[in-house]
Amino acid sequence: MLIVIRNIVILAVLALLLSRCSYVRQNYFLSLCSKSESDDVICKCTFKAIDPILSDQIGKTWVFRPDLGKYPQFYEALSNSERQCPTGYYR
């Protein structure tokens, strides 16, 4: 019984950290987005543009959702990031 309670507490703390910490979301997003160091700049800019929108509309755990593509807000946020992130970042 003590092990079950301990596991529930650990999961609750992890869920709280993951849902509230933009640093964790950003690192996870960058791990999926960046394939090389030259990608980092555009990936960071994209994250900064879409995170506030998606966190408000989908929830702070948006980056961990495997079904993110079904949300129209995702495509609207990406479109917004294209306007905010200068094309000079692209090679």
PDB file of N, CA and C in Angstrom:
ATOM      1  N   MET A   1       0.821  -1.192   0.000  1.00  0.00           N
ATOM      2  CA  MET A   1       0.000   0.000   0.000  1.00  0.00           C
ATOM      3  C   MET A   1       0.870   1.262   0.000  1.00  0.00           C
ATOM      4  N   LEU A   2       1.947   1.250   0.765  1.00  0.00           N
ATOM      5  CA  LEU A   2       2.846   2.399   0.832  1.00  0.00           C
ATOM      6  C   LEU A   2       3.503   2.653  -0.525  1.00  0.00           C
ATOM      7  N   ILE A   3       3.834   1.598  -1.235  1.00  0.00           N
ATOM      8  CA  ILE A   3       4.455   1.746  -2.555  1.00  0.00           C
ATOM      9  C   ILE A   3       3.478   2.380  -3.535  1.00  0.00           C
ATOM     10  N   VAL A   4       2.231   1.997  -3.475  1.00  0.00           N
ATOM     11  CA  VAL A   4       1.208   2.554  -4.362  1.00  0.00           C
ATOM     12  C   VAL A   4       1.033   4.047  -4.092  1.00  0.00           C
ATOM     13  N   ILE A   5       0.970   4.423  -2.833  1.00  0.00           N
ATOM     14  CA  ILE A   5       0.822   5.841  -2.472  1.00  0.00           C
ATOM     15  C   ILE A   5       2.048   6.629  -2.925  1.00  0.00           C
ATOM     16  N   ARG A   6       3.223   6.068  -2.718  1.00  0.00           N
ATOM     17  CA  ARG A   6       4.454   6.740  -3.141  1.00  0.00           C
ATOM     18  C   ARG A   6       4.459   6.941  -4.657  1.00  0.00           C
ATOM     19  N   ASN A   7       4.046   5.919  -5.411  1.00  0.00           N
ATOM     20  CA  ASN A   7       4.004   6.037  -6.876  1.00  0.00           C
ATOM     21  C   ASN A   7       2.998   7.084  -7.326  1.00  0.00           C
ATOM     22  N   ILE A   8       1.870   7.167  -6.652  1.00  0.00           N
ATOM     23  CA  ILE A   8       0.866   8.175  -6.994  1.00  0.00           C
ATOM     24  C   ILE A   8       1.412   9.575  -6.740  1.00  0.00           C
ATOM     25  N   VAL A   9       2.097   9.753  -5.636  1.00  0.00           N
ATOM     26  CA  VAL A   9       2.685  11.060  -5.316  1.00  0.00           C
ATOM     27  C   VAL A   9       3.749  11.424  -6.347  1.00  0.00           C
ATOM     28  N   ILE A  10       4.579  10.483  -6.711  1.00  0.00           N
ATOM     29  CA  ILE A  10       5.621  10.741  -7.715  1.00  0.00           C
ATOM     30  C   ILE A  10       4.990  11.121  -9.048  1.00  0.00           C
ATOM     31  N   LEU A  11       3.979  10.392  -9.474  1.00  0.00           N
ATOM     32  CA  LEU A  11       3.305  10.709 -10.730  1.00  0.00           C
ATOM     33  C   LEU A  11       2.625  12.069 -10.683  1.00  0.00           C
ATOM     34  N   ALA A  12       2.037  12.409  -9.557  1.00  0.00           N
ATOM     35  CA  ALA A  12       1.387  13.709  -9.416  1.00  0.00           C
ATOM     36  C   ALA A  12       2.405  14.840  -9.519  1.00  0.00           C
ATOM     37  N   VAL A  13       3.542  14.677  -8.877  1.00  0.00           N
ATOM     38  CA  VAL A  13       4.592  15.703  -8.933  1.00  0.00           C
ATOM     39  C   VAL A  13       5.119  15.835 -10.349  1.00  0.00           C
ATOM     40  N   LEU A  14       5.364  14.721 -11.021  1.00  0.00           N
ATOM     41  CA  LEU A  14       5.850  14.773 -12.403  1.00  0.00           C
ATOM     42  C   LEU A  14       4.827  15.434 -13.325  1.00  0.00           C
ATOM     43  N   ALA A  15       3.570  15.093 -13.165  1.00  0.00           N
ATOM     44  CA  ALA A  15       2.526  15.705 -13.988  1.00  0.00           C
ATOM     45  C   ALA A  15       2.468  17.213 -13.760  1.00  0.00           C
ATOM     46  N   LEU A  16       2.606  17.632 -12.528  1.00  0.00           N
ATOM     47  CA  LEU A  16       2.606  19.055 -12.211  1.00  0.00           C
ATOM     48  C   LEU A  16       3.790  19.755 -12.862  1.00  0.00           C
ATOM     49  N   LEU A  17       4.956  19.160 -12.755  1.00  0.00           N
ATOM     50  CA  LEU A  17       6.147  19.757 -13.359  1.00  0.00           C
ATOM     51  C   LEU A  17       6.020  19.835 -14.870  1.00  0.00           C
ATOM     52  N   LEU A  18       5.553  18.771 -15.480  1.00  0.00           N
ATOM     53  CA  LEU A  18       5.442  18.752 -16.932  1.00  0.00           C
ATOM     54  C   LEU A  18       4.387  19.722 -17.442  1.00  0.00           C
ATOM     55  N   SER A  19       3.337  19.904 -16.707  1.00  0.00           N
ATOM     56  CA  SER A  19       2.266  20.770 -17.180  1.00  0.00           C
ATOM     57  C   SER A  19       2.556  22.247 -16.931  1.00  0.00           C
ATOM     58  N   ARG A  20       3.412  22.569 -16.008  1.00  0.00           N
ATOM     59  CA  ARG A  20       3.650  23.972 -15.643  1.00  0.00           C
ATOM     60  C   ARG A  20       4.961  24.539 -16.161  1.00  0.00           C
ATOM     61  N   CYS A  21       5.892  23.713 -16.478  1.00  0.00           N
ATOM     62  CA  CYS A  21       7.237  24.198 -16.767  1.00  0.00           C
ATOM     63  C   CYS A  21       7.464  24.316 -18.269  1.00  0.00           C
ATOM     64  N   SER A  22       7.555  25.536 -18.763  1.00  0.00           N
ATOM     65  CA  SER A  22       7.780  25.730 -20.190  1.00  0.00           C
ATOM     66  C   SER A  22       9.169  25.245 -20.600  1.00  0.00           C
ATOM     67  N   TYR A  23      10.104  25.214 -19.651  1.00  0.00           N
ATOM     68  CA  TYR A  23      11.449  24.710 -19.946  1.00  0.00           C
ATOM     69  C   TYR A  23      11.397  23.246 -20.358  1.00  0.00           C
ATOM     70  N   VAL A  24      10.600  22.455 -19.670  1.00  0.00           N
ATOM     71  CA  VAL A  24      10.457  21.034 -20.003  1.00  0.00           C
ATOM     72  C   VAL A  24       9.787  20.904 -21.366  1.00  0.00           C
ATOM     73  N   ARG A  25       8.731  21.693 -21.594  1.00  0.00           N
ATOM     74  CA  ARG A  25       8.053  21.657 -22.889  1.00  0.00           C
ATOM     75  C   ARG A  25       9.002  22.055 -24.007  1.00  0.00           C
ATOM     76  N   GLN A  26       9.779  23.107 -23.777  1.00  0.00           N
ATOM     77  CA  GLN A  26      10.699  23.579 -24.818  1.00  0.00           C
ATOM     78  C   GLN A  26      11.755  22.537 -25.118  1.00  0.00           C
ATOM     79  N   ASN A  27      12.346  21.937 -24.107  1.00  0.00           N
ATOM     80  CA  ASN A  27      13.362  20.924 -24.346  1.00  0.00           C
ATOM     81  C   ASN A  27      12.801  19.735 -25.115  1.00  0.00           C
ATOM     82  N   TYR A  28      11.589  19.337 -24.769  1.00  0.00           N
ATOM     83  CA  TYR A  28      10.971  18.220 -25.478  1.00  0.00           C
ATOM     84  C   TYR A  28      10.694  18.609 -26.935  1.00  0.00           C
ATOM     85  N   PHE A  29      10.161  19.806 -27.144  1.00  0.00           N
ATOM     86  CA  PHE A  29       9.896  20.286 -28.499  1.00  0.00           C
ATOM     87  C   PHE A  29      11.182  20.345 -29.313  1.00  0.00           C
ATOM     88  N   LEU A  30      12.244  20.884 -28.710  1.00  0.00           N
ATOM     89  CA  LEU A  30      13.514  20.987 -29.426  1.00  0.00           C
ATOM     90  C   LEU A  30      14.090  19.613 -29.759  1.00  0.00           C
ATOM     91  N   SER A  31      13.893  18.641 -28.886  1.00  0.00           N
ATOM     92  CA  SER A  31      14.397  17.299 -29.179  1.00  0.00           C
ATOM     93  C   SER A  31      13.679  16.694 -30.382  1.00  0.00           C
ATOM     94  N   LEU A  32      12.438  17.093 -30.612  1.00  0.00           N
ATOM     95  CA  LEU A  32      11.696  16.599 -31.771  1.00  0.00           C
ATOM     96  C   LEU A  32      11.961  17.438 -33.024  1.00  0.00           C
ATOM     97  N   CYS A  33      12.236  18.700 -32.833  1.00  0.00           N
ATOM     98  CA  CYS A  33      12.370  19.634 -33.948  1.00  0.00           C
ATOM     99  C   CYS A  33      13.796  19.690 -34.505  1.00  0.00           C
ATOM    100  N   SER A  34      14.783  19.776 -33.639  1.00  0.00           N
ATOM    101  CA  SER A  34      16.161  20.007 -34.068  1.00  0.00           C
ATOM    102  C   SER A  34      16.837  18.720 -34.514  1.00  0.00           C
ATOM    103  N   LYS A  35      17.297  18.756 -35.739  1.00  0.00           N
ATOM    104  CA  LYS A  35      18.090  17.630 -36.250  1.00  0.00           C
ATOM    105  C   LYS A  35      19.571  17.982 -36.283  1.00  0.00           C
ATOM    106  N   SER A  36      19.861  19.275 -36.272  1.00  0.00           N
ATOM    107  CA  SER A  36      21.242  19.741 -36.242  1.00  0.00           C
ATOM    108  C   SER A  36      21.285  21.059 -35.486  1.00  0.00           C
ATOM    109  N   GLU A  37      22.474  21.528 -35.176  1.00  0.00           N
ATOM    110  CA  GLU A  37      22.606  22.786 -34.430  1.00  0.00           C
ATOM    111  C   GLU A  37      22.049  23.969 -35.205  1.00  0.00           C
ATOM    112  N   SER A  38      22.104  23.903 -36.517  1.00  0.00           N
ATOM    113  CA  SER A  38      21.578  25.017 -37.316  1.00  0.00           C
ATOM    114  C   SER A  38      20.057  25.106 -37.224  1.00  0.00           C
ATOM    115  N   ASP A  39      19.388  24.012 -36.837  1.00  0.00           N
ATOM    116  CA  ASP A  39      17.933  24.025 -36.662  1.00  0.00           C
ATOM    117  C   ASP A  39      17.510  24.689 -35.359  1.00  0.00           C
ATOM    118  N   ASP A  40      18.408  24.771 -34.398  1.00  0.00           N
ATOM    119  CA  ASP A  40      18.048  25.262 -33.063  1.00  0.00           C
ATOM    120  C   ASP A  40      17.400  26.642 -33.074  1.00  0.00           C
ATOM    121  N   VAL A  41      17.924  27.538 -33.874  1.00  0.00           N
ATOM    122  CA  VAL A  41      17.426  28.915 -33.875  1.00  0.00           C
ATOM    123  C   VAL A  41      15.973  28.956 -34.342  1.00  0.00           C
ATOM    124  N   ILE A  42      15.673  28.316 -35.443  1.00  0.00           N
ATOM    125  CA  ILE A  42      14.301  28.339 -35.950  1.00  0.00           C
ATOM    126  C   ILE A  42      13.370  27.544 -35.044  1.00  0.00           C
ATOM    127  N   CYS A  43      13.864  26.455 -34.476  1.00  0.00           N
ATOM    128  CA  CYS A  43      13.029  25.654 -33.572  1.00  0.00           C
ATOM    129  C   CYS A  43      12.692  26.433 -32.300  1.00  0.00           C
ATOM    130  N   LYS A  44      13.658  27.160 -31.757  1.00  0.00           N
ATOM    131  CA  LYS A  44      13.404  27.975 -30.567  1.00  0.00           C
ATOM    132  C   LYS A  44      12.423  29.093 -30.874  1.00  0.00           C
ATOM    133  N   CYS A  45      12.587  29.721 -32.017  1.00  0.00           N
ATOM    134  CA  CYS A  45      11.671  30.784 -32.414  1.00  0.00           C
ATOM    135  C   CYS A  45      10.264  30.223 -32.606  1.00  0.00           C
ATOM    136  N   THR A  46      10.158  29.081 -33.249  1.00  0.00           N
ATOM    137  CA  THR A  46       8.854  28.449 -33.472  1.00  0.00           C
ATOM    138  C   THR A  46       8.194  28.120 -32.146  1.00  0.00           C
ATOM    139  N   PHE A  47       8.962  27.548 -31.222  1.00  0.00           N
ATOM    140  CA  PHE A  47       8.394  27.216 -29.914  1.00  0.00           C
ATOM    141  C   PHE A  47       7.876  28.455 -29.203  1.00  0.00           C
ATOM    142  N   LYS A  48       8.675  29.529 -29.209  1.00  0.00           N
ATOM    143  CA  LYS A  48       8.257  30.755 -28.530  1.00  0.00           C
ATOM    144  C   LYS A  48       7.000  31.352 -29.152  1.00  0.00           C
ATOM    145  N   ALA A  49       6.807  31.123 -30.435  1.00  0.00           N
ATOM    146  CA  ALA A  49       5.625  31.657 -31.105  1.00  0.00           C
ATOM    147  C   ALA A  49       4.384  30.804 -30.845  1.00  0.00           C
ATOM    148  N   ILE A  50       4.551  29.486 -30.795  1.00  0.00           N
ATOM    149  CA  ILE A  50       3.363  28.628 -30.685  1.00  0.00           C
ATOM    150  C   ILE A  50       3.006  28.237 -29.257  1.00  0.00           C
ATOM    151  N   ASP A  51       3.971  28.242 -28.354  1.00  0.00           N
ATOM    152  CA  ASP A  51       3.694  27.775 -26.986  1.00  0.00           C
ATOM    153  C   ASP A  51       2.598  28.568 -26.276  1.00  0.00           C
ATOM    154  N   PRO A  52       2.625  29.894 -26.293  1.00  0.00           N
ATOM    155  CA  PRO A  52       1.556  30.618 -25.587  1.00  0.00           C
ATOM    156  C   PRO A  52       0.165  30.325 -26.166  1.00  0.00           C
ATOM    157  N   ILE A  53       0.098  30.207 -27.472  1.00  0.00           N
ATOM    158  CA  ILE A  53      -1.190  29.958 -28.127  1.00  0.00           C
ATOM    159  C   ILE A  53      -1.709  28.571 -27.769  1.00  0.00           C
ATOM    160  N   LEU A  54      -0.858  27.570 -27.958  1.00  0.00           N
ATOM    161  CA  LEU A  54      -1.299  26.200 -27.727  1.00  0.00           C
ATOM    162  C   LEU A  54      -1.496  25.904 -26.245  1.00  0.00           C
ATOM    163  N   SER A  55      -0.690  26.508 -25.385  1.00  0.00           N
ATOM    164  CA  SER A  55      -0.876  26.311 -23.943  1.00  0.00           C
ATOM    165  C   SER A  55      -2.228  26.841 -23.487  1.00  0.00           C
ATOM    166  N   ASP A  56      -2.661  27.975 -24.062  1.00  0.00           N
ATOM    167  CA  ASP A  56      -3.964  28.547 -23.713  1.00  0.00           C
ATOM    168  C   ASP A  56      -5.120  27.745 -24.300  1.00  0.00           C
ATOM    169  N   GLN A  57      -4.972  27.324 -25.547  1.00  0.00           N
ATOM    170  CA  GLN A  57      -6.103  26.726 -26.249  1.00  0.00           C
ATOM    171  C   GLN A  57      -6.211  25.208 -26.097  1.00  0.00           C
ATOM    172  N   ILE A  58      -5.081  24.517 -25.990  1.00  0.00           N
ATOM    173  CA  ILE A  58      -5.101  23.052 -25.911  1.00  0.00           C
ATOM    174  C   ILE A  58      -4.720  22.570 -24.516  1.00  0.00           C
ATOM    175  N   GLY A  59      -3.853  23.313 -23.865  1.00  0.00           N
ATOM    176  CA  GLY A  59      -3.376  22.945 -22.533  1.00  0.00           C
ATOM    177  C   GLY A  59      -1.867  22.937 -22.500  1.00  0.00           C
ATOM    178  N   LYS A  60      -1.329  23.041 -21.317  1.00  0.00           N
ATOM    179  CA  LYS A  60       0.121  23.149 -21.164  1.00  0.00           C
ATOM    180  C   LYS A  60       0.868  21.871 -21.538  1.00  0.00           C
ATOM    181  N   THR A  61       0.164  20.788 -21.708  1.00  0.00           N
ATOM    182  CA  THR A  61       0.819  19.538 -22.114  1.00  0.00           C
ATOM    183  C   THR A  61       0.669  19.294 -23.615  1.00  0.00           C
ATOM    184  N   TRP A  62       0.398  20.343 -24.385  1.00  0.00           N
ATOM    185  CA  TRP A  62       0.178  20.195 -25.825  1.00  0.00           C
ATOM    186  C   TRP A  62       1.331  19.487 -26.514  1.00  0.00           C
ATOM    187  N   VAL A  63       2.541  19.759 -26.114  1.00  0.00           N
ATOM    188  CA  VAL A  63       3.711  19.208 -26.801  1.00  0.00           C
ATOM    189  C   VAL A  63       3.808  17.689 -26.662  1.00  0.00           C
ATOM    190  N   PHE A  64       3.169  17.135 -25.644  1.00  0.00           N
ATOM    191  CA  PHE A  64       3.231  15.694 -25.406  1.00  0.00           C
ATOM    192  C   PHE A  64       2.073  14.940 -26.058  1.00  0.00           C
ATOM    193  N   ARG A  65       1.198  15.638 -26.756  1.00  0.00           N
ATOM    194  CA  ARG A  65       0.011  15.004 -27.341  1.00  0.00           C
ATOM    195  C   ARG A  65       0.355  14.355 -28.687  1.00  0.00           C
ATOM    196  N   PRO A  66       0.144  13.058 -28.801  1.00  0.00           N
ATOM    197  CA  PRO A  66       0.407  12.402 -30.089  1.00  0.00           C
ATOM    198  C   PRO A  66      -0.626  12.759 -31.157  1.00  0.00           C
ATOM    199  N   ASP A  67      -1.785  13.269 -30.742  1.00  0.00           N
ATOM    200  CA  ASP A  67      -2.853  13.619 -31.677  1.00  0.00           C
ATOM    201  C   ASP A  67      -2.914  15.125 -31.960  1.00  0.00           C
ATOM    202  N   LEU A  68      -1.804  15.807 -31.799  1.00  0.00           N
ATOM    203  CA  LEU A  68      -1.768  17.267 -31.936  1.00  0.00           C
ATOM    204  C   LEU A  68      -2.211  17.723 -33.322  1.00  0.00           C
ATOM    205  N   GLY A  69      -1.935  16.917 -34.322  1.00  0.00           N
ATOM    206  CA  GLY A  69      -2.294  17.282 -35.689  1.00  0.00           C
ATOM    207  C   GLY A  69      -3.783  17.383 -35.958  1.00  0.00           C
ATOM    208  N   LYS A  70      -4.600  16.866 -35.071  1.00  0.00           N
ATOM    209  CA  LYS A  70      -6.052  16.944 -35.294  1.00  0.00           C
ATOM    210  C   LYS A  70      -6.646  18.280 -34.840  1.00  0.00           C
ATOM    211  N   TYR A  71      -5.848  19.094 -34.180  1.00  0.00           N
ATOM    212  CA  TYR A  71      -6.325  20.380 -33.672  1.00  0.00           C
ATOM    213  C   TYR A  71      -6.042  21.494 -34.689  1.00  0.00           C
ATOM    214  N   PRO A  72      -7.070  22.218 -35.115  1.00  0.00           N
ATOM    215  CA  PRO A  72      -6.836  23.337 -36.045  1.00  0.00           C
ATOM    216  C   PRO A  72      -5.978  24.431 -35.409  1.00  0.00           C
ATOM    217  N   GLN A  73      -6.024  24.540 -34.086  1.00  0.00           N
ATOM    218  CA  GLN A  73      -5.207  25.552 -33.397  1.00  0.00           C
ATOM    219  C   GLN A  73      -3.718  25.327 -33.656  1.00  0.00           C
ATOM    220  N   PHE A  74      -3.313  24.078 -33.816  1.00  0.00           N
ATOM    221  CA  PHE A  74      -1.907  23.762 -34.075  1.00  0.00           C
ATOM    222  C   PHE A  74      -1.464  24.390 -35.393  1.00  0.00           C
ATOM    223  N   TYR A  75      -2.267  24.250 -36.421  1.00  0.00           N
ATOM    224  CA  TYR A  75      -1.906  24.792 -37.734  1.00  0.00           C
ATOM    225  C   TYR A  75      -1.976  26.311 -37.741  1.00  0.00           C
ATOM    226  N   GLU A  76      -2.913  26.875 -37.005  1.00  0.00           N
ATOM    227  CA  GLU A  76      -2.981  28.334 -36.886  1.00  0.00           C
ATOM    228  C   GLU A  76      -1.743  28.874 -36.164  1.00  0.00           C
ATOM    229  N   ALA A  77      -1.309  28.172 -35.118  1.00  0.00           N
ATOM    230  CA  ALA A  77      -0.121  28.591 -34.374  1.00  0.00           C
ATOM    231  C   ALA A  77       1.127  28.481 -35.249  1.00  0.00           C
ATOM    232  N   LEU A  78       1.221  27.410 -36.043  1.00  0.00           N
ATOM    233  CA  LEU A  78       2.370  27.269 -36.952  1.00  0.00           C
ATOM    234  C   LEU A  78       2.382  28.383 -37.994  1.00  0.00           C
ATOM    235  N   SER A  79       1.218  28.718 -38.492  1.00  0.00           N
ATOM    236  CA  SER A  79       1.119  29.816 -39.452  1.00  0.00           C
ATOM    237  C   SER A  79       1.571  31.127 -38.806  1.00  0.00           C
ATOM    238  N   ASN A  80       1.192  31.335 -37.561  1.00  0.00           N
ATOM    239  CA  ASN A  80       1.614  32.515 -36.811  1.00  0.00           C
ATOM    240  C   ASN A  80       3.133  32.531 -36.638  1.00  0.00           C
ATOM    241  N   SER A  81       3.714  31.368 -36.375  1.00  0.00           N
ATOM    242  CA  SER A  81       5.170  31.303 -36.174  1.00  0.00           C
ATOM    243  C   SER A  81       5.919  31.620 -37.459  1.00  0.00           C
ATOM    244  N   GLU A  82       5.347  31.267 -38.602  1.00  0.00           N
ATOM    245  CA  GLU A  82       5.997  31.580 -39.880  1.00  0.00           C
ATOM    246  C   GLU A  82       6.084  33.084 -40.094  1.00  0.00           C
ATOM    247  N   ARG A  83       5.093  33.801 -39.590  1.00  0.00           N
ATOM    248  CA  ARG A  83       5.125  35.264 -39.702  1.00  0.00           C
ATOM    249  C   ARG A  83       6.092  35.883 -38.691  1.00  0.00           C
ATOM    250  N   GLN A  84       6.218  35.267 -37.514  1.00  0.00           N
ATOM    251  CA  GLN A  84       7.064  35.831 -36.457  1.00  0.00           C
ATOM    252  C   GLN A  84       8.540  35.490 -36.633  1.00  0.00           C
ATOM    253  N   CYS A  85       8.829  34.321 -37.149  1.00  0.00           N
ATOM    254  CA  CYS A  85      10.223  33.883 -37.279  1.00  0.00           C
ATOM    255  C   CYS A  85      10.721  34.254 -38.663  1.00  0.00           C
ATOM    256  N   PRO A  86      11.694  35.143 -38.730  1.00  0.00           N
ATOM    257  CA  PRO A  86      12.198  35.609 -40.023  1.00  0.00           C
ATOM    258  C   PRO A  86      12.680  34.457 -40.913  1.00  0.00           C
ATOM    259  N   THR A  87      12.427  34.624 -42.184  1.00  0.00           N
ATOM    260  CA  THR A  87      12.854  33.582 -43.128  1.00  0.00           C
ATOM    261  C   THR A  87      14.372  33.517 -43.223  1.00  0.00           C
ATOM    262  N   GLY A  88      15.069  34.502 -42.695  1.00  0.00           N
ATOM    263  CA  GLY A  88      16.532  34.471 -42.695  1.00  0.00           C
ATOM    264  C   GLY A  88      17.096  33.324 -41.885  1.00  0.00           C
ATOM    265  N   TYR A  89      16.270  32.741 -41.022  1.00  0.00           N
ATOM    266  CA  TYR A  89      16.717  31.593 -40.246  1.00  0.00           C
ATOM    267  C   TYR A  89      16.878  30.364 -41.127  1.00  0.00           C
ATOM    268  N   TYR A  90      16.123  30.344 -42.221  1.00  0.00           N
ATOM    269  CA  TYR A  90      16.168  29.184 -43.106  1.00  0.00           C
ATOM    270  C   TYR A  90      17.374  29.271 -44.017  1.00  0.00           C
ATOM    271  N   ARG A  91      17.952  28.142 -44.310  1.00  0.00           N
ATOM    272  CA  ARG A  91      19.088  28.121 -45.251  1.00  0.00           C
ATOM    273  C   ARG A  91      18.594  28.136 -46.660  1.00  0.00           C
TER     274      ARG A  91
END
